[in-house]
Every structure is written in C-alpha cells, then in structure tokens.
Short mmCIF file of C-alpha atoms in Angstrom, two decimals:
data_model
loop_
_atom_site.label_atom_id
_atom_site.label_comp_id
_atom_site.label_asym_id
_atom_site.label_seq_id
_atom_site.Cartn_x
_atom_site.Cartn_y
_atom_site.Cartn_z
CA MET A 1 0.00 0.00 0.00
CA GLU A 2 2.87 2.34 0.79
CA ARG A 3 4.26 2.00 -2.73
CA LEU A 4 0.87 2.94 -4.18
CA LEU A 5 0.71 6.02 -1.94
CA GLN A 6 4.18 7.04 -3.08
CA GLN A 7 3.05 6.80 -6.71
CA TRP A 8 -0.01 8.90 -5.94
CA ARG A 9 2.03 11.58 -4.13
CA SER A 10 4.43 11.69 -7.07
CA LEU A 11 1.52 12.31 -9.46
CA THR A 12 0.11 15.10 -7.27
CA LYS A 13 3.48 16.88 -7.35
CA GLN A 14 3.22 16.85 -11.16
CA GLY A 15 -0.13 18.63 -10.95
CA ILE A 16 -2.28 15.53 -11.58
CA LYS A 17 -5.27 15.84 -9.28
CA ILE A 18 -7.54 13.04 -10.44
CA ILE A 19 -6.49 9.39 -10.77
CA GLY A 20 -8.13 5.98 -10.99
CA LEU A 21 -7.40 3.36 -8.35
CA SER A 22 -8.08 -0.27 -9.23
CA CYS A 23 -8.83 -2.25 -6.09
CA LEU A 24 -11.12 -5.09 -5.05
CA ASN A 25 -14.19 -4.29 -2.97
CA VAL A 26 -12.86 -6.41 -0.12
CA ASP A 27 -9.78 -4.14 0.08
CA ARG A 28 -11.76 -0.90 0.47
CA SER A 29 -11.05 -0.69 4.21
CA PHE A 30 -7.28 -0.51 3.50
CA VAL A 31 -7.87 2.17 0.87
CA PHE A 32 -10.13 4.23 3.14
CA ARG A 33 -7.71 4.11 6.06
CA SER A 34 -4.64 4.87 3.94
CA PHE A 35 -6.10 7.91 2.19
CA TRP A 36 -7.72 9.17 5.38
CA GLN A 37 -4.24 9.15 6.92
CA GLN A 38 -2.92 11.05 3.88
CA ALA A 39 -5.64 13.64 4.36
CA GLN A 40 -4.56 14.06 7.98
CA LEU A 41 -0.98 14.67 6.83
CA PHE A 42 -2.27 17.31 4.40
CA GLN A 43 -4.31 18.80 7.26
CA THR A 44 -7.50 18.44 5.27
CA SER A 45 -10.64 16.27 5.20
CA CYS A 46 -11.36 13.00 3.40
CA TYR A 47 -14.72 12.47 1.63
CA TYR A 48 -16.50 9.57 -0.06
CA TYR A 49 -19.34 9.30 -2.58
CA ASN A 50 -21.12 6.65 -4.63
CA LYS A 51 -24.48 6.76 -6.39
CA GLY A 52 -26.13 5.02 -3.47
CA TYR A 53 -25.77 8.22 -1.41
CA LYS A 54 -27.66 11.45 -1.90
CA HIS A 55 -24.99 13.54 -0.19
CA ILE A 56 -21.22 13.48 -0.11
CA GLN A 57 -19.99 11.63 3.01
CA GLN A 58 -17.11 12.66 5.22
CA LEU A 59 -14.86 9.74 6.13
CA TYR A 60 -13.61 9.13 9.67
CA CYS A 61 -11.32 6.25 10.64
CA GLU A 62 -10.98 4.88 14.15
CA GLU A 63 -8.55 2.24 15.36
CA SER A 64 -10.49 -0.78 14.04
CA PHE A 65 -13.31 0.62 11.88
CA TYR A 66 -14.35 3.51 9.64
CA ARG A 67 -17.59 5.47 9.34
CA PHE A 68 -19.28 7.97 7.04
CA VAL A 69 -20.98 11.19 8.15
CA PRO A 70 -23.28 13.01 5.67
CA THR A 71 -22.11 16.52 4.82
CA GLY A 72 -25.50 17.70 3.54
CA GLN A 73 -23.89 18.61 0.22
CA VAL A 74 -25.44 17.03 -2.87
CA PHE A 75 -23.01 15.61 -5.42
CA ASP A 76 -23.12 17.99 -8.38
CA PRO A 77 -20.08 17.84 -10.67
CA ALA A 78 -21.42 20.78 -12.70
CA SER A 79 -21.01 23.21 -9.81
CA ARG A 80 -17.78 25.13 -9.35
CA GLU A 81 -18.53 25.40 -5.62
CA GLN A 82 -19.02 21.66 -5.40
CA PHE A 83 -15.68 20.70 -3.89
CA SER A 84 -14.17 22.34 -0.85
CA ASN A 85 -10.53 21.57 -0.11
CA GLY A 86 -10.03 17.89 0.59
CA LEU A 87 -9.41 14.42 -0.74
CA TYR A 88 -12.40 12.74 -2.45
CA LEU A 89 -12.90 9.01 -3.02
CA ILE A 90 -15.58 8.54 -5.70
CA ASP A 91 -17.15 5.24 -6.77
CA ASP A 92 -19.35 4.12 -9.68
CA PHE A 93 -17.95 6.18 -12.57
CA ALA A 94 -14.93 4.21 -13.80
CA ASN A 95 -16.31 1.20 -15.68
CA PHE A 96 -17.86 1.95 -19.08
CA LYS A 97 -18.07 -1.71 -20.16
CA ASP A 98 -21.49 -2.81 -21.50
CA LEU A 99 -23.11 0.56 -20.77
CA ASP A 100 -25.85 1.92 -22.97
CA PRO A 101 -24.87 5.10 -24.90
CA VAL A 102 -26.93 7.37 -22.63
CA GLU A 103 -25.29 6.20 -19.40
CA GLN A 104 -21.83 6.23 -20.99
CA GLY A 105 -22.37 9.80 -22.19
CA TYR A 106 -23.48 10.83 -18.69
CA ARG A 107 -20.40 9.33 -17.05
CA GLU A 108 -18.09 10.88 -19.64
CA ALA A 109 -19.66 14.28 -18.95
CA VAL A 110 -19.28 13.82 -15.17
CA LEU A 111 -15.61 12.91 -15.44
CA GLN A 112 -14.89 15.69 -17.91
CA ASN A 113 -16.53 18.20 -15.57
CA LEU A 114 -14.43 16.89 -12.68
CA LEU A 115 -11.25 17.27 -14.73
CA ASP A 116 -12.18 20.87 -15.63
CA LEU A 117 -13.32 21.89 -12.15
CA ILE A 118 -10.45 20.65 -10.04
CA SER A 119 -7.88 22.09 -12.43
CA LEU A 120 -8.84 25.47 -10.94
CA GLN A 121 -8.55 24.38 -7.30
CA ASP A 122 -5.15 23.81 -5.70
CA HIS A 123 -6.13 21.63 -2.74
CA VAL A 124 -8.71 19.24 -4.19
CA PHE A 125 -7.71 15.68 -5.10
CA ILE A 126 -10.00 12.98 -6.49
CA ILE A 127 -9.44 9.22 -6.50
CA LEU A 128 -11.85 7.21 -8.67
CA LEU A 129 -12.38 3.74 -7.21
CA SER A 130 -13.26 0.62 -9.19
CA SER A 131 -12.39 -3.07 -9.28
CA TYR A 132 -12.08 -2.78 -13.07
CA PHE A 133 -11.42 0.27 -15.28
CA SER A 134 -12.81 0.61 -18.78
CA PHE A 135 -12.86 4.28 -19.82
CA SER A 136 -13.78 5.53 -23.25
CA GLN A 137 -10.94 6.85 -25.42
CA ARG A 138 -12.13 10.38 -24.72
CA ILE A 139 -11.31 10.05 -21.01
CA SER A 140 -8.63 7.37 -20.66
CA ALA A 141 -5.72 9.54 -21.81
CA GLU A 142 -6.35 12.13 -19.09
CA ILE A 143 -6.70 9.89 -16.01
CA PRO A 144 -3.74 7.75 -14.85
CA ILE A 145 -4.66 4.36 -13.35
CA LEU A 146 -2.93 2.97 -10.26
CA GLU A 147 -3.49 -0.56 -9.01
CA LEU A 148 -3.59 -2.00 -5.53
CA SER A 149 -1.96 -5.34 -6.32
CA LEU A 150 -2.22 -8.49 -4.26
CA PRO A 151 0.09 -8.54 -1.23
CA ASP A 152 3.49 -10.17 -1.60
CA VAL A 153 4.80 -12.83 0.79
CA SER A 154 6.23 -10.37 3.30
CA GLN A 155 2.97 -8.39 3.41
CA VAL A 156 0.94 -11.57 3.81
CA LYS A 157 3.20 -12.66 6.66
CA SER A 158 2.67 -9.31 8.37
CA LEU A 159 -1.13 -9.71 8.14
CA VAL A 160 -0.99 -13.29 9.42
CA MET A 161 1.35 -12.51 12.34
CA SER A 162 -0.80 -9.52 13.30
CA TYR A 163 -3.87 -11.76 13.43
CA LEU A 164 -2.06 -14.48 15.40
CA ALA A 165 -0.90 -11.94 17.96
CA LYS A 166 -4.46 -10.60 18.46
CA ALA A 167 -5.93 -14.12 18.51
CA ARG A 168 -3.22 -15.32 20.91
CA MET A 169 -2.17 -18.06 18.50
CA GLY A 170 1.39 -16.81 18.26
CA LEU A 171 2.71 -19.90 20.05
CA ALA A 172 2.20 -22.05 16.95
CA ASP A 173 5.44 -23.52 15.65
CA GLU A 174 7.27 -21.75 12.83
CA ILE A 175 6.54 -24.46 10.26
CA ASN A 176 2.76 -24.18 10.76
CA GLN A 177 2.97 -20.40 10.71
CA GLN A 178 4.72 -20.58 7.34
CA ARG A 179 2.08 -23.03 6.09
CA LEU A 180 -0.62 -20.52 6.99
CA VAL A 181 1.28 -17.74 5.21
CA ASN A 182 1.61 -19.90 2.09
CA ILE A 183 -2.11 -20.66 2.13
CA CYS A 184 -2.98 -16.97 2.36
CA CYS A 185 -0.73 -16.01 -0.58
CA GLY A 186 -2.79 -15.16 -3.65
CA LEU A 187 -5.68 -13.67 -1.65
CA PRO A 188 -6.42 -9.92 -1.30
CA ARG A 189 -5.60 -8.16 1.97
CA GLY A 190 -9.19 -7.66 3.05
CA GLU A 191 -10.08 -11.25 2.21
CA ILE A 192 -7.14 -12.54 4.28
CA GLN A 193 -8.30 -10.53 7.29
CA LEU A 194 -11.94 -11.54 6.87
CA ALA A 195 -11.13 -15.24 6.34
CA LEU A 196 -8.75 -15.36 9.32
CA ASN A 197 -11.28 -13.71 11.63
CA THR A 198 -14.16 -15.90 10.42
CA ASN A 199 -12.34 -19.22 10.36
CA GLY A 200 -10.38 -18.39 13.50
CA ALA A 201 -13.65 -18.10 15.39
CA LEU A 202 -14.63 -21.59 14.19
CA ALA A 203 -11.26 -23.29 14.68
CA PRO A 204 -10.57 -24.76 18.15
CA ASP A 205 -6.82 -25.00 17.45
CA PHE A 206 -4.13 -24.01 14.96
CA PRO A 207 -4.26 -27.17 12.78
CA ASP A 208 -8.01 -26.66 12.33
CA LEU A 209 -7.40 -23.04 11.34
CA ILE A 210 -4.96 -24.21 8.65
CA ARG A 211 -7.49 -26.76 7.37
CA LEU A 212 -10.33 -24.21 7.25
CA MET A 213 -8.18 -21.58 5.55
CA LEU A 214 -7.07 -24.06 2.89
CA SER A 215 -10.70 -24.99 2.17
CA TYR A 216 -11.60 -21.31 2.01
CA LYS A 217 -8.80 -20.53 -0.44
CA LEU A 218 -9.76 -23.41 -2.73
CA ARG A 219 -13.37 -22.15 -2.84
CA SER A 220 -12.25 -18.58 -3.45
CA LEU A 221 -9.95 -19.47 -6.37
CA ARG A 222 -12.56 -21.85 -7.80
CA GLN A 223 -15.04 -18.95 -8.01
CA LEU A 224 -12.40 -17.00 -9.88
CA GLY A 225 -11.96 -19.80 -12.43
CA LEU A 226 -8.83 -21.44 -10.98
CA GLU A 227 -8.43 -24.89 -9.49
CA PHE A 228 -5.66 -26.28 -7.30
CA ILE A 229 -5.08 -29.65 -8.98
CA SER A 230 -4.21 -32.64 -6.84
CA ASP A 231 -0.99 -34.67 -7.01
CA PRO A 232 -0.68 -37.36 -9.72
CA ASP A 233 -1.90 -40.85 -8.82
CA VAL A 234 1.13 -42.50 -10.45
CA LEU A 235 4.83 -41.72 -10.14
CA GLU A 236 5.52 -41.19 -13.84
CA ALA A 237 3.87 -40.92 -17.23
CA GLY A 238 4.37 -44.23 -19.00
CA GLY A 239 6.32 -44.00 -22.24
CA LEU A 240 6.82 -40.22 -22.29
CA ASP A 241 10.54 -40.49 -21.59
CA LEU A 242 11.74 -37.57 -23.76
CA LEU A 243 9.21 -35.18 -22.24
CA GLN A 244 10.02 -36.30 -18.71
CA GLU A 245 13.74 -35.93 -19.37
CA PHE A 246 13.22 -32.35 -20.56
CA LEU A 247 11.14 -31.48 -17.48
CA THR A 248 13.66 -33.05 -15.10
CA ASN A 249 16.97 -32.12 -16.73
CA ARG A 250 16.10 -28.74 -18.20
CA VAL A 251 13.08 -27.08 -16.60
CA ALA A 252 13.71 -28.21 -13.02
CA LYS A 253 17.44 -27.39 -13.14
CA LEU A 254 16.89 -23.94 -14.66
CA ASN A 255 14.54 -23.18 -11.76
CA GLU A 256 17.41 -23.66 -9.31
CA PRO A 257 18.83 -20.50 -7.68
CA GLY A 258 22.25 -21.16 -9.19
CA ALA A 259 20.93 -20.66 -12.73
CA VAL A 260 20.45 -16.96 -12.00
CA ARG A 261 24.18 -16.48 -11.50
CA TYR A 262 24.71 -17.64 -15.09
CA GLY A 263 22.12 -15.20 -16.39
CA LEU A 264 19.71 -18.04 -17.16
CA ARG A 265 16.01 -18.36 -16.54
CA PRO A 266 13.64 -21.32 -16.97
CA PRO A 267 11.30 -21.68 -19.96
CA LYS A 268 8.04 -19.77 -19.64
CA GLY A 269 5.87 -22.59 -20.90
CA MET A 270 5.22 -25.46 -23.30
CA ILE A 271 2.43 -26.81 -25.49
CA LEU A 272 1.42 -30.46 -25.28
CA LEU A 273 -0.34 -31.56 -28.46
CA GLY A 274 -2.10 -34.89 -28.73
CA PRO A 275 -5.33 -36.87 -28.56
CA PRO A 276 -7.34 -36.95 -25.33
CA GLY A 277 -6.24 -39.54 -22.79
CA THR A 278 -2.58 -39.74 -23.83
CA GLY A 279 -1.11 -38.28 -20.61
CA LYS A 280 -0.88 -34.53 -21.30
CA SER A 281 -2.55 -33.44 -18.05
CA LEU A 282 -0.64 -36.10 -16.12
CA SER A 283 2.62 -34.69 -17.51
CA ALA A 284 1.64 -31.25 -16.17
CA LYS A 285 1.03 -32.77 -12.72
CA LEU A 286 4.40 -34.51 -12.82
CA ALA A 287 6.09 -31.28 -13.94
CA ALA A 288 4.63 -29.44 -10.95
CA LYS A 289 5.75 -32.23 -8.63
CA ALA A 290 9.27 -32.23 -10.07
CA LEU A 291 9.51 -28.46 -9.56
CA GLY A 292 7.88 -28.57 -6.12
CA TYR A 293 5.29 -26.03 -7.30
CA PRO A 294 1.51 -25.93 -6.81
CA LEU A 295 -0.49 -26.72 -9.97
CA LEU A 296 -3.24 -24.27 -10.95
CA GLY A 297 -5.83 -25.23 -13.53
CA LEU A 298 -7.00 -22.44 -15.86
CA SER A 299 -10.13 -23.00 -17.96
CA TRP A 300 -10.02 -20.68 -20.96
CA GLY A 301 -13.65 -21.50 -21.67
CA ASN A 302 -14.70 -20.42 -18.16
CA VAL A 303 -12.81 -17.16 -18.60
CA LEU A 304 -14.64 -16.42 -21.86
CA GLY A 305 -17.96 -17.39 -20.27
CA SER A 306 -17.61 -15.17 -17.19
CA ASP A 307 -19.55 -11.92 -16.76
CA ASN A 308 -16.39 -9.87 -17.25
CA PRO A 309 -13.73 -11.96 -19.08
CA ASP A 310 -11.13 -9.15 -19.05
CA TYR A 311 -11.37 -8.73 -15.30
CA THR A 312 -11.41 -12.49 -14.69
CA LEU A 313 -8.25 -13.08 -16.76
CA ALA A 314 -6.49 -10.13 -15.12
CA ARG A 315 -7.26 -11.52 -11.64
CA ILE A 316 -6.12 -15.04 -12.57
CA LEU A 317 -2.81 -13.81 -13.97
CA GLU A 318 -2.31 -11.60 -10.91
CA VAL A 319 -2.88 -14.57 -8.60
CA ALA A 320 -0.38 -16.66 -10.58
CA ASP A 321 2.21 -13.87 -10.50
CA THR A 322 1.71 -13.39 -6.76
CA LEU A 323 2.18 -17.11 -6.07
CA ASP A 324 5.25 -16.75 -8.34
CA ARG A 325 6.60 -20.29 -8.37
CA CYS A 326 3.68 -22.32 -9.72
CA VAL A 327 2.59 -24.28 -12.79
CA LEU A 328 -0.41 -22.89 -14.69
CA LEU A 329 -2.21 -25.61 -16.66
CA ALA A 330 -4.48 -24.38 -19.46
CA ASP A 331 -6.28 -27.59 -20.39
CA ASP A 332 -7.98 -27.78 -23.83
CA PHE A 333 -6.43 -24.39 -24.56
CA ASP A 334 -7.40 -24.49 -28.24
CA LYS A 335 -11.14 -24.48 -27.51
CA GLY A 336 -11.04 -20.83 -26.48
CA PHE A 337 -9.78 -19.59 -29.86
CA THR A 338 -12.63 -20.56 -32.17
CA GLY A 339 -13.49 -17.48 -34.19
CA TRP A 340 -10.35 -15.65 -33.08
CA GLU A 341 -9.85 -14.07 -36.52
CA SER A 342 -13.18 -12.25 -36.30
CA GLY A 343 -12.08 -10.34 -33.20
CA GLY A 344 -14.21 -9.97 -30.08
CA SER A 345 -13.39 -11.02 -26.55
CA SER A 346 -11.30 -14.04 -27.57
CA ARG A 347 -8.90 -11.88 -29.57
CA ARG A 348 -8.74 -9.20 -26.89
CA LEU A 349 -8.03 -11.71 -24.13
CA SER A 350 -5.39 -13.50 -26.18
CA GLN A 351 -3.60 -10.17 -26.66
CA ARG A 352 -3.65 -9.68 -22.89
CA LEU A 353 -2.22 -13.17 -22.42
CA LEU A 354 0.44 -12.51 -25.05
CA THR A 355 1.58 -9.38 -23.25
CA TRP A 356 1.67 -11.21 -19.91
CA MET A 357 3.72 -14.10 -21.28
CA GLN A 358 6.16 -11.71 -22.92
CA GLU A 359 6.66 -9.25 -20.07
CA ARG A 360 6.19 -11.19 -16.84
CA THR A 361 9.15 -11.69 -14.53
CA SER A 362 7.57 -14.26 -12.20
CA HIS A 363 8.51 -17.95 -12.31
CA VAL A 364 5.11 -19.15 -13.52
CA PHE A 365 5.52 -22.13 -15.85
CA MET A 366 2.53 -22.38 -18.20
CA ILE A 367 1.55 -25.68 -19.81
CA ALA A 368 -1.14 -25.59 -22.49
CA THR A 369 -2.72 -28.83 -23.70
CA VAL A 370 -4.34 -28.77 -27.15
CA ASN A 371 -5.99 -31.17 -29.59
CA ARG A 372 -6.25 -28.83 -32.59
CA ILE A 373 -3.15 -26.68 -32.68
CA GLN A 374 -4.23 -25.05 -35.95
CA LEU A 375 -6.79 -23.05 -33.95
CA LEU A 376 -4.05 -21.29 -31.97
CA PRO A 377 -2.88 -17.95 -33.41
CA SER A 378 0.76 -18.00 -34.48
CA GLU A 379 1.47 -15.19 -31.99
CA ILE A 380 0.37 -17.46 -29.14
CA LYS A 381 2.42 -20.43 -30.37
CA ARG A 382 5.57 -18.29 -30.55
CA ARG A 383 5.31 -17.47 -26.85
CA PHE A 384 5.92 -21.16 -26.11
CA ASP A 385 9.07 -21.43 -28.22
CA ASP A 386 11.42 -21.65 -25.22
CA GLY A 387 9.67 -24.74 -23.84
CA GLY A 388 8.59 -26.05 -27.21
CA ILE A 389 5.61 -27.85 -28.72
CA TRP A 390 5.52 -31.55 -27.83
CA PHE A 391 3.49 -34.25 -29.55
CA VAL A 392 2.03 -36.89 -27.22
CA ASP A 393 0.90 -39.77 -29.45
CA LEU A 394 -0.72 -43.11 -28.69
CA PRO A 395 1.87 -45.32 -26.92
CA HIS A 396 3.89 -47.94 -28.77
CA LEU A 397 4.14 -51.50 -27.39
CA GLY A 398 7.06 -50.73 -25.07
CA ALA A 399 5.21 -47.73 -23.65
CA LEU A 400 2.03 -49.79 -23.29
CA TYR A 401 3.97 -52.29 -21.17
CA HIS A 402 5.31 -49.44 -19.02
CA VAL A 403 1.80 -48.02 -18.50
CA PHE A 404 0.46 -51.44 -17.54
CA GLN A 405 3.24 -51.89 -14.98
CA LEU A 406 2.49 -48.53 -13.34
CA HIS A 407 -1.18 -49.31 -12.81
CA LEU A 408 -0.78 -53.01 -11.98
CA ARG A 409 1.64 -52.06 -9.19
CA LYS A 410 -0.91 -49.54 -7.95
CA TYR A 411 -3.93 -51.87 -7.75
CA PHE A 412 -2.23 -55.29 -7.43
CA SER A 413 0.83 -54.35 -5.40
CA THR A 414 1.38 -57.74 -3.74
CA GLN A 415 1.22 -59.64 -7.02
CA PHE A 416 3.62 -57.28 -8.84
CA GLN A 417 5.84 -55.88 -6.06
CA HIS A 418 8.61 -58.49 -6.51
CA GLY A 419 8.69 -58.36 -10.29
CA ASP A 420 6.57 -59.35 -13.23
CA PRO A 421 4.84 -62.74 -12.76
CA TRP A 422 3.95 -63.10 -16.45
CA ASN A 423 6.30 -64.18 -19.22
CA GLU A 424 7.06 -62.47 -22.52
CA ASP A 425 4.57 -64.52 -24.54
CA VAL A 426 1.70 -63.57 -22.22
CA TRP A 427 2.61 -59.92 -22.40
CA TYR A 428 2.95 -59.98 -26.17
CA LYS A 429 -0.63 -61.25 -26.42
CA ILE A 430 -1.90 -58.58 -24.01
CA LEU A 431 -0.03 -55.74 -25.73
CA GLN A 432 -1.19 -56.79 -29.19
CA GLY A 433 -4.75 -56.71 -27.90
CA TYR A 434 -4.35 -53.25 -26.35
CA LYS A 435 -2.43 -51.78 -29.30
CA GLY A 436 -4.06 -48.45 -30.20
CA CYS A 437 -5.36 -47.78 -26.67
CA THR A 438 -4.63 -44.62 -24.71
CA PRO A 439 -3.00 -44.70 -21.25
CA VAL A 440 -6.33 -43.65 -19.74
CA GLU A 441 -8.08 -46.64 -21.34
CA ILE A 442 -5.42 -48.96 -19.91
CA ALA A 443 -5.71 -47.38 -16.45
CA ASN A 444 -9.49 -47.82 -16.55
CA ALA A 445 -9.17 -51.47 -17.65
CA VAL A 446 -6.82 -52.29 -14.75
CA MET A 447 -9.04 -50.42 -12.29
CA ARG A 448 -12.13 -52.33 -13.48
CA CYS A 449 -10.30 -55.63 -12.91
CA ALA A 450 -9.54 -54.53 -9.34
CA ALA A 451 -13.17 -53.46 -8.86
CA GLN A 452 -14.36 -56.84 -10.18
CA PHE A 453 -12.07 -58.68 -7.73
CA TYR A 454 -13.45 -56.68 -4.78
CA CYS A 455 -17.10 -57.05 -5.77
CA GLU A 456 -16.76 -60.85 -6.03
CA LEU A 457 -15.54 -61.13 -2.43
CA GLY A 458 -17.90 -62.14 0.34
CA LYS A 459 -19.28 -59.63 2.82
CA ASP A 460 -16.85 -60.60 5.59
CA GLU A 461 -13.91 -60.59 3.17
CA ARG A 462 -14.82 -57.10 1.95
CA SER A 463 -15.18 -55.91 5.54
CA SER A 464 -11.79 -57.24 6.64
CA ALA A 465 -10.01 -56.33 3.37
CA SER A 466 -7.42 -58.96 4.28
CA ILE A 467 -7.22 -60.74 0.91
CA ASP A 468 -4.64 -59.46 -1.55
CA PRO A 469 -6.14 -58.63 -4.95
CA MET A 470 -5.09 -60.74 -7.92
CA VAL A 471 -5.55 -60.37 -11.65
CA THR A 472 -5.09 -62.75 -14.60
CA PRO A 473 -4.11 -62.02 -18.22
CA GLU A 474 -7.50 -63.39 -19.32
CA GLN A 475 -9.29 -60.80 -17.19
CA LEU A 476 -7.30 -57.98 -18.78
CA LEU A 477 -8.03 -59.30 -22.28
CA ASP A 478 -11.71 -59.67 -21.41
CA GLN A 479 -11.81 -55.92 -20.65
CA LEU A 480 -11.21 -55.26 -24.36
CA THR A 481 -14.83 -56.28 -25.00
CA GLN A 482 -16.07 -53.55 -22.62
CA PHE A 483 -15.00 -50.50 -24.65
CA GLN A 484 -14.00 -49.36 -28.12
CA LYS A 485 -10.42 -48.20 -28.58
CA ALA A 486 -9.75 -44.53 -29.20
CA SER A 487 -7.76 -45.43 -32.31
CA ILE A 488 -10.92 -46.95 -33.82
CA ARG A 489 -13.56 -44.66 -32.34
CA ASP A 490 -11.76 -41.41 -33.19
CA GLU A 491 -9.63 -42.55 -36.11
CA ALA A 492 -10.33 -39.50 -38.30
CA ASP A 493 -9.68 -37.02 -35.46
CA LEU A 494 -6.49 -38.82 -34.47
CA GLN A 495 -5.14 -38.70 -38.01
CA ALA A 496 -6.02 -34.99 -38.26
CA ILE A 497 -4.00 -34.32 -35.10
CA ARG A 498 -1.03 -36.28 -36.43
CA ASN A 499 -1.16 -34.32 -39.69
CA THR A 500 -0.60 -31.06 -37.77
CA ALA A 501 2.18 -32.43 -35.51
CA TYR A 502 4.96 -32.78 -38.06
CA TYR A 503 7.01 -29.92 -36.54
CA ALA A 504 6.40 -30.83 -32.88
CA ARG A 505 8.96 -32.57 -30.69
CA PRO A 506 8.12 -36.21 -29.89
CA ALA A 507 7.36 -36.88 -26.23
CA SER A 508 8.43 -40.51 -26.56
CA SER A 509 11.54 -42.11 -27.99
CA SER A 510 11.37 -45.00 -30.45
CA ASP A 511 10.39 -48.41 -29.14
CA HIS A 512 13.53 -50.31 -28.12
CA SER A 513 11.77 -52.82 -25.91
CA ILE A 514 11.65 -56.57 -26.48
CA PHE A 515 8.13 -56.09 -27.84
CA ALA A 516 9.20 -53.75 -30.64
CA ALA A 517 8.74 -54.92 -34.21
CA PRO A 518 12.14 -55.81 -35.75
CA ASN A 519 13.52 -53.56 -38.47
CA SER A 520 13.36 -55.06 -41.95
CA GLU A 521 14.39 -53.99 -45.42
CA LEU A 522 11.63 -53.33 -47.92
CA PHE A 523 13.63 -55.14 -50.65
CA ASP A 524 16.30 -57.80 -50.44
CA TYR A 525 19.18 -57.56 -52.89
CA ALA A 526 21.21 -60.51 -54.03
CA CYS A 527 24.91 -60.02 -54.51
CA VAL A 528 25.86 -60.82 -58.12
CA LYS A 529 29.39 -62.02 -58.74
#
C-alpha cells in the first residue's frame, strides 16, 4: 500500500489531481484508512461518494473501523462550488463496459466536468475507485490508473502474524505459521483478514485453522476460475521419456537459484499436443511435482464465459504472479480460440495473455494442452518457443507395457511388487490386444479388474479387506470387450491431429523394448558375382 501512496504523491506533485485506483471491494477498508491518513498529513478532510448516497460523506477512521458522516452537500459535478478543499474518493464512474450510450455519455460528462473543475482548485484531489477500469478513449488519456496489487509474501506474513498476535495463537510452531502464510498467498488483503477472523472463530486450534483456511482458499480461487489440482496418482507418465527428461533435466534445473548467477532463466511454458487420454494433463502434474510447485488449472472456456472476461483473466494472472513459483495448466487451450480471426473477446483476451507471457518476470511455468493446434494464433504459439511444442501420441508396445506396470503395481501391489509374474509370450498377447489404446483406457481397464475382484468377495472378506487382490491375463483381455479403442472410435480425429504435428517434438523415444517390431528392409538384394 505504501508504494501505491508514493506513486499517488508523485503524481500530485506533477499537478495531476484526479487518478483511478483499481482495487477489489474487499480491500476498500485498506484504501479508506490509507487515504484518510494522507488527508490528515495534508491537514484536510477526506470524503467519499457513490451513487447510493444522496450527499457526499465525510470519512472518519478509528482504530479498528471507519464510518461515514453526511455533509448535507449534494453531489453535483457541474457546480464550481461543489468541492471544498479535501481528498475525495468517488465510486461508480470508472467502468464503461457494457453501458448503454446514454449512461456512458453521462459518465463521460461527469468525469470531464471533474477534470475541468479541479484544475482550478489547488487543494482538491480525487481518486476514482473501481475493481475494473474501462474508460472511453475520450477520457482514458487524461486519467492515470494505479493498481492495488495483491500482497506479496512479506505483506501476507505481516497480516498473518498480526492476526495471530491478536488471537493469541502466536505460540504455533514456525513451520505451521509458514504453512498458513503460504495458504494466504494469492488472496487480497481484506479477504485474508476476513477469512482469518471468520475461520479463527470456528477453529478450536491451529491445525483446524490451517485446514479451514485451505478450504476457504480453494473455494475462493474456484469462483475466480482457478483450481488447485491434486498430485498425480502414479509416479511417472508411462512411455513419455523424452518429455520427462526435458522437465527433469532442463526445466527443473533452470529453476534452481544457481541458474540466476549464469544469467539463465527457466522456460516460460510449453504446449502439449495430442489426442485426449494420452497423458498430457498427467505430464503437467508430474512437472509441478518435479519443480515442487503448486499446480493451478485455468479454464479458458470459463474465462470467456464469465460476466467480465477481461477482469477475470487479469485476476487469474495476478494470482499466478503473486504465487510466483507455480505451474499454470491451461487444459484444452485451443477451444477458447474458435473465431479468433473475427475479433471480439477471444482476440482481446489473447492479446492480454500474449503481453503477460512476454513481459512477466515471475517464475510461472505455463503448460497448455491442445488437440487442434491449428486453432491457436501464431502469436500465441511463438510465446511457447522456449519450452517447445511436444506431440504426445498413442503409446507404442514398449510404452504400453510401461503403462500397464504402473497401474498393476498400484492396484495389485502384492502380485507385482517383486517383479513381473507373467512371461514375454503372455505380455505380447496382451499388448497386441491393447495396441491403439490410450493410457487412460489402460488405467481404466486395470481399475475395473480390481473393482471386479473386490465385488466378487464375500461380505466378511470385503469388511476385513485382508485378501490381496489378484488379476489374470485373461481378465485384462476380457476388458477389451467392454470399450471401443480410441484409435478406432476417433480414427479421423487422431489422423487430423497427427497431420498437424509434423514440426512438434516427440514426447516418446522410439520403441527399443523386447516387444518392438524388428527392423526389416523393404527389398532384399542378391549379390551378383
């Protein structure tokens, strides 16, 4: 907040008496208190007005609350005697988005009158408040916009420690205190205070406060259009060895502090191209785990479908920047760019995203998964050049074996913990049957075998859960009759994706397993003597 006040004071010294201040409604108490204190330093009064009031209100701040007192003066921006000396906080006039022409013309006239009137008065300053600014061209050039950004880690820690001291929870160990600070990062100041006070009253102890605050944050970010995605259910993505090697040996290492001393920074993002179910989202989860970063899910479709897409995207990117070290997963990224060439909100938002990806200095690593890369504008694709475009295809036989092993060890751990109980011939039959399946289809087949084993147990056996699950090759092969392979069901779509992936980097190396088909010459030549 102090930095924002310094910027405002600098503008006033240059003769700029009216500014816009972008802040969330929940942060208004910080804004009121800060500018009331500035008014005290100037030895003047602080006033407030929005269209819900008939009269201008004088603002008073006490130790823990603020109040408004009517002045009896009607808000009339056409009157030269309207504003006595003071600092005025005015709501409701800064957002022109989706207004009818009459209302927009009225607001333009009000702001123009304010600009003209206060230019003649030396000790009148106006701050226009809004959570989102959208002036017309006629006004925007004359009113600078300042922004109350989300608090950084040190500011969040100050808010948390202040609450703990008042709530007498300061005896919590340092690790749990830091956990609470990390949970509060990404939330506005006012929301942190409100959530701590509310959940603190419900929590009997510090661990419960942490649990309630985490649940609150997840709900808050979900309303914004972000999701905290859970950890992967397997340790690796079967068959995607080249992609995993890049994430481990390049991205993770360039995120180490030592890379900065060499003038290096990690890639800003990557595109994963491929059919659904091939492990793109799982790779994003594994990337976040390798980096030790939280994984945020961004739905481009939800952004476009929100009441104010520009504001929603701006808030999401601000949250990501504030968290700093995180992975931002934009799943099905291509679906948000249909009709991009015709302009509209999709084009405007993509330009905002382009600017953010180009100019940001935070360590956000963005992963975009796409099925139809031809829908992405070339400007967007270029922003992923440092991390590259990777093609995640259907797995070959060696990768299929790897995927099977991952999920068999998960559901049938006792049977497979000491090695593979089945010989090469058995596996060759299974892999030939599952050729053309996606990793998700294989995972579902193994899970259904485990579910079948459990459901066939007796009531007492299910209750005790003392019998180790077992599976046979015949049961796995029988699962092939329960679904249609993606390679058959979506053959045309799969081929269309492959046709656009000729310049992408392969996520998997060639099949060098014992199940790979042997290389053979198309023609045999006889040596003639």
